[in-house]
CSV table of C-alpha atoms in Angstrom, one decimal:
chain,number,residue,atom,x,y,z
A,9,ALA,CA,0.2,-20.4,36.8
A,10,GLN,CA,2.2,-18.2,34.5
A,11,THR,CA,0.7,-15.2,33.0
A,12,VAL,CA,1.8,-12.8,30.2
A,13,THR,CA,0.4,-9.2,30.0
A,14,GLN,CA,0.7,-6.9,27.0
A,15,SER,CA,-0.9,-3.6,28.0
A,16,GLN,CA,-0.8,-1.9,24.6
A,17,PRO,CA,-3.5,-3.3,22.3
A,18,GLU,CA,-2.3,-1.1,19.4
A,19,MET,CA,0.8,0.9,18.6
A,20,SER,CA,1.8,2.9,15.5
A,21,VAL,CA,5.2,4.1,14.3
A,22,GLN,CA,6.5,6.2,11.5
A,23,GLU,CA,8.5,4.4,8.9
A,24,ALA,CA,12.3,4.4,9.8
A,25,GLU,CA,11.5,5.4,13.4
A,26,THR,CA,11.9,3.3,16.5
A,27,VAL,CA,9.1,1.7,18.6
A,28,THR,CA,9.0,-0.2,21.8
A,29,LEU,CA,6.4,-2.8,22.7
A,30,SER,CA,5.8,-3.7,26.3
A,31,CYS,CA,5.4,-7.0,28.0
A,32,THR,CA,5.3,-8.1,31.7
A,33,TYR,CA,4.9,-11.6,33.0
A,34,ASP,CA,4.4,-13.5,36.2
A,35,THR,CA,6.1,-16.7,37.2
A,36,SER,CA,7.6,-18.4,40.2
A,37,GLU,CA,10.2,-20.2,38.1
A,38,SER,CA,13.8,-19.1,38.0
A,39,ASP,CA,14.7,-20.6,34.6
A,40,TYR,CA,12.6,-19.9,31.6
A,41,TYR,CA,12.5,-18.5,28.1
A,42,LEU,CA,10.8,-15.4,26.7
A,43,PHE,CA,9.9,-14.8,23.1
A,44,TRP,CA,8.4,-12.3,20.8
A,45,TYR,CA,6.4,-13.6,17.9
A,46,LYS,CA,5.1,-11.8,14.9
A,47,GLN,CA,1.8,-12.8,13.3
A,48,PRO,CA,1.0,-11.2,10.0
A,49,PRO,CA,-2.5,-11.5,8.3
A,50,SER,CA,-1.4,-14.9,7.0
A,51,ARG,CA,-1.8,-16.0,10.6
A,52,GLN,CA,1.5,-17.9,10.8
A,53,MET,CA,3.4,-17.2,14.0
A,54,ILE,CA,7.0,-16.2,13.2
A,55,LEU,CA,9.7,-16.2,15.9
A,56,VAL,CA,11.3,-12.7,16.1
A,57,ILE,CA,13.6,-13.0,19.1
A,58,ARG,CA,14.3,-15.2,22.1
A,59,GLN,CA,15.7,-14.5,25.5
A,60,GLU,CA,17.0,-17.1,28.1
A,61,ALA,CA,16.2,-15.9,31.6
A,62,TYR,CA,19.7,-17.0,32.9
A,63,LYS,CA,21.4,-14.7,30.5
A,64,GLN,CA,21.9,-11.1,31.6
A,65,GLN,CA,22.7,-9.9,28.2
A,66,ASN,CA,19.8,-8.7,26.2
A,67,ALA,CA,19.1,-10.5,22.9
A,68,THR,CA,19.5,-8.8,19.6
A,69,GLU,CA,18.5,-9.8,16.1
A,70,ASN,CA,19.3,-7.2,13.4
A,71,ARG,CA,16.8,-4.4,13.9
A,72,PHE,CA,15.1,-6.2,16.9
A,73,SER,CA,16.3,-6.0,20.4
A,74,VAL,CA,14.9,-6.6,23.9
A,75,ASN,CA,15.1,-5.0,27.3
A,76,PHE,CA,14.9,-7.9,29.7
A,77,GLN,CA,14.5,-6.9,33.4
A,78,LYS,CA,14.3,-10.1,35.3
A,79,ALA,CA,13.6,-8.6,38.7
A,80,ALA,CA,10.8,-6.5,37.4
A,81,LYS,CA,9.5,-9.3,35.2
A,82,SER,CA,9.5,-7.1,32.2
A,83,PHE,CA,10.4,-8.0,28.6
A,84,SER,CA,10.0,-5.2,26.0
A,85,LEU,CA,10.8,-5.4,22.3
A,86,LYS,CA,12.4,-2.5,20.5
A,87,ILE,CA,12.1,-2.3,16.7
A,88,SER,CA,14.6,0.1,15.1
A,89,ASP,CA,14.4,1.6,11.6
A,90,SER,CA,10.8,0.4,11.3
A,91,GLN,CA,9.7,-0.9,7.9
A,92,LEU,CA,6.3,-1.4,6.3
A,93,GLY,CA,6.8,-5.1,6.5
A,94,ASP,CA,7.0,-4.9,10.3
A,95,ALA,CA,3.2,-4.2,10.5
A,96,ALA,CA,1.6,-7.1,12.2
A,97,MET,CA,0.4,-8.5,15.5
A,98,TYR,CA,3.2,-9.0,18.0
A,99,PHE,CA,2.9,-11.5,20.8
A,100,CYS,CA,5.0,-11.9,23.9
A,101,ALA,CA,5.3,-15.5,25.1
A,102,TYR,CA,6.8,-17.4,28.0
A,103,ARG,CA,8.0,-21.0,28.3
A,104,ILE,CA,9.5,-22.9,31.2
A,105,ALA,CA,13.0,-24.0,30.6
A,106,TYR,CA,12.7,-27.5,32.0
A,107,SER,CA,9.6,-29.4,33.0
A,108,GLY,CA,10.7,-33.0,33.0
A,109,ALA,CA,8.1,-34.9,31.0
A,110,GLY,CA,6.1,-31.8,30.6
A,111,SER,CA,5.0,-30.3,27.3
A,112,TYR,CA,6.9,-27.0,27.2
A,113,GLN,CA,3.9,-25.2,25.9
A,114,LEU,CA,4.0,-21.5,25.3
A,115,THR,CA,1.9,-19.0,27.3
A,116,PHE,CA,1.0,-16.0,25.2
A,117,GLY,CA,-0.1,-12.4,25.9
A,118,LYS,CA,-3.0,-10.9,24.1
A,119,GLY,CA,-0.9,-9.2,21.5
A,120,THR,CA,-0.1,-5.7,20.3
A,121,LYS,CA,-1.2,-4.6,16.8
A,122,LEU,CA,1.6,-2.6,15.2
A,123,SER,CA,0.9,-0.2,12.4
A,124,VAL,CA,3.7,1.4,10.3
A,125,ILE,CA,2.9,4.7,8.8
A,126,PRO,CA,4.6,5.5,5.5
B,12,GLY,CA,7.8,-30.9,4.2
B,13,ALA,CA,9.3,-27.5,4.2
B,14,GLY,CA,7.0,-26.2,7.0
B,15,VAL,CA,4.0,-27.1,9.1
B,16,SER,CA,1.0,-27.5,6.9
B,17,GLN,CA,-2.6,-27.3,8.1
B,18,SER,CA,-5.8,-28.0,6.3
B,19,PRO,CA,-8.3,-26.8,5.6
B,20,ARG,CA,-7.3,-23.1,5.8
B,21,TYR,CA,-11.0,-22.2,6.4
B,22,LYS,CA,-13.9,-24.2,7.7
B,23,VAL,CA,-17.5,-23.1,8.2
B,24,ALA,CA,-19.6,-25.5,10.2
B,25,LYS,CA,-23.2,-25.5,11.3
B,26,ARG,CA,-23.8,-25.7,15.0
B,27,GLY,CA,-23.9,-29.3,16.1
B,28,GLN,CA,-21.7,-30.5,13.2
B,29,ASP,CA,-18.5,-32.5,13.8
B,30,VAL,CA,-15.3,-31.2,12.3
B,31,ALA,CA,-11.8,-32.5,11.8
B,32,LEU,CA,-8.7,-30.3,11.4
B,33,ARG,CA,-5.5,-31.7,10.1
B,34,CYS,CA,-1.8,-30.9,10.9
B,35,ASP,CA,1.2,-32.1,8.9
B,36,PRO,CA,4.3,-31.3,11.0
B,37,ILE,CA,7.8,-30.8,9.7
B,38,SER,CA,9.2,-34.2,8.9
B,39,GLY,CA,11.2,-35.7,11.8
B,40,HIS,CA,9.7,-33.4,14.4
B,41,VAL,CA,8.8,-35.3,17.6
B,42,SER,CA,6.8,-32.7,19.4
B,43,LEU,CA,3.5,-31.4,18.2
B,44,PHE,CA,1.2,-28.8,19.8
B,45,TRP,CA,-2.3,-27.5,19.2
B,46,TYR,CA,-3.4,-24.0,20.2
B,47,GLN,CA,-6.7,-22.2,20.0
B,48,GLN,CA,-6.7,-18.5,19.1
B,49,ALA,CA,-10.0,-16.7,19.7
B,50,LEU,CA,-10.5,-13.4,17.9
B,51,GLY,CA,-8.4,-10.6,19.3
B,52,GLN,CA,-6.6,-12.9,21.8
B,53,GLY,CA,-3.3,-14.7,22.0
B,54,PRO,CA,-3.1,-18.4,21.3
B,55,GLU,CA,-4.0,-20.8,24.1
B,56,PHE,CA,-2.6,-24.2,24.6
B,57,LEU,CA,-4.8,-27.2,23.9
B,58,THR,CA,-2.8,-30.3,23.8
B,59,TYR,CA,0.7,-31.8,23.3
B,60,PHE,CA,2.1,-34.9,21.6
B,61,GLN,CA,5.5,-36.5,21.8
B,62,ASN,CA,5.5,-38.9,18.9
B,63,GLU,CA,2.2,-40.7,19.1
B,64,ALA,CA,1.8,-40.2,22.8
B,65,GLN,CA,-0.6,-37.5,24.0
B,66,LEU,CA,1.3,-36.3,27.1
B,67,ASP,CA,-0.7,-33.3,28.0
B,68,LYS,CA,-4.4,-32.5,27.2
B,69,SER,CA,-5.0,-30.1,30.0
B,70,GLY,CA,-6.0,-27.3,27.7
B,71,LEU,CA,-8.8,-29.1,25.9
B,72,PRO,CA,-11.9,-27.0,26.8
B,73,SER,CA,-14.4,-29.9,26.9
B,74,ASP,CA,-14.8,-33.6,26.1
B,75,ARG,CA,-16.1,-32.5,22.7
B,76,PHE,CA,-12.5,-31.9,21.7
B,77,PHE,CA,-10.3,-34.9,20.8
B,78,ALA,CA,-6.9,-35.0,19.2
B,79,GLU,CA,-4.8,-37.9,17.9
B,80,ARG,CA,-1.5,-38.6,16.2
B,81,PRO,CA,-1.6,-42.3,15.6
B,82,GLU,CA,1.7,-42.8,13.8
B,83,GLY,CA,3.6,-40.0,15.4
B,84,SER,CA,3.4,-37.7,12.3
B,85,VAL,CA,0.1,-36.3,11.1
B,86,SER,CA,-2.3,-35.1,13.8
B,87,THR,CA,-6.0,-34.5,13.7
B,88,LEU,CA,-8.0,-32.3,16.0
B,89,LYS,CA,-11.6,-33.3,16.1
B,90,ILE,CA,-14.4,-31.2,17.6
B,91,GLN,CA,-17.8,-32.9,18.1
B,92,ARG,CA,-21.1,-31.1,18.1
B,93,THR,CA,-19.6,-27.7,17.4
B,94,GLN,CA,-20.8,-24.7,19.2
B,95,GLN,CA,-20.5,-21.0,18.4
B,96,GLU,CA,-17.8,-20.5,21.1
B,97,ASP,CA,-15.6,-23.0,19.2
B,98,SER,CA,-15.2,-20.3,16.5
B,99,ALA,CA,-11.4,-19.5,16.5
B,100,VAL,CA,-8.2,-20.1,14.6
B,101,TYR,CA,-6.6,-23.4,15.5
B,102,LEU,CA,-2.8,-23.4,15.2
B,103,CYS,CA,-0.6,-26.3,15.1
B,104,ALA,CA,3.1,-26.2,15.9
B,105,SER,CA,5.9,-28.8,15.8
B,106,SER,CA,9.4,-28.9,17.2
B,107,TYR,CA,12.4,-31.3,16.6
B,108,ALA,CA,12.6,-32.3,20.3
B,109,GLN,CA,11.3,-31.4,23.7
B,110,GLY,CA,12.1,-27.8,24.5
B,111,THR,CA,13.4,-26.8,21.0
B,112,GLU,CA,12.0,-24.0,18.8
B,113,ALA,CA,8.4,-24.5,17.8
B,114,PHE,CA,7.4,-23.8,14.2
B,115,PHE,CA,3.8,-22.9,13.5
B,116,GLY,CA,1.5,-23.6,10.7
B,117,GLN,CA,-0.9,-21.0,9.2
B,118,GLY,CA,-3.8,-22.3,11.1
B,119,THR,CA,-7.4,-23.2,10.4
B,120,ARG,CA,-10.0,-20.6,10.9
B,121,LEU,CA,-13.2,-22.3,12.1
B,122,THR,CA,-16.5,-20.4,12.0
B,123,VAL,CA,-19.5,-22.0,13.6
B,124,VAL,CA,-22.8,-20.6,12.4
């Protein structure tokens, strides 16, 4: 079974600074996707960034980038120029790339609560 | 609709009561998921529909949990004889097709007292 581990329950960052959230995962599959989701107090999960395991290049979306280390099964999220609106719970998630008639469900970590200090 | 809509946003149930949680997916989305998110935890998979077919219900914690999507659009998650451990946020997500990006609703927070 796949597992996703986020070892930092809480993190804080000064506004305009950079912060890195950690995630490790365990899988026997070779083709899969990794995601970072943001969950503000409204509870709605918002996709921040996605990485395909077959791609060596790290994904980037504006101020958000990842450091994907496939051999180490590590997938960290870097937030640059942190803004007050970045404060939220962040979840790392895994999904198999192909499962035939399977459900493609997401497996989530327990989350990291990010606070942004003005 | 513009996004995934869930109702009610909040539900308080007395232990032993039956509850029904509704999910309106994005129009045209074939795949629909239910997740359960306990306090301080990440969401955990409950069940999956492709159109009206429930293809995976491996995450349902007990036979008190039942989900349906009779016309391949709106889905209802029903919990019978609720217990305190059922207290959680129930999230619904839909996607256009198998394996495409899932869009989440704002969830229903269920509190069993």
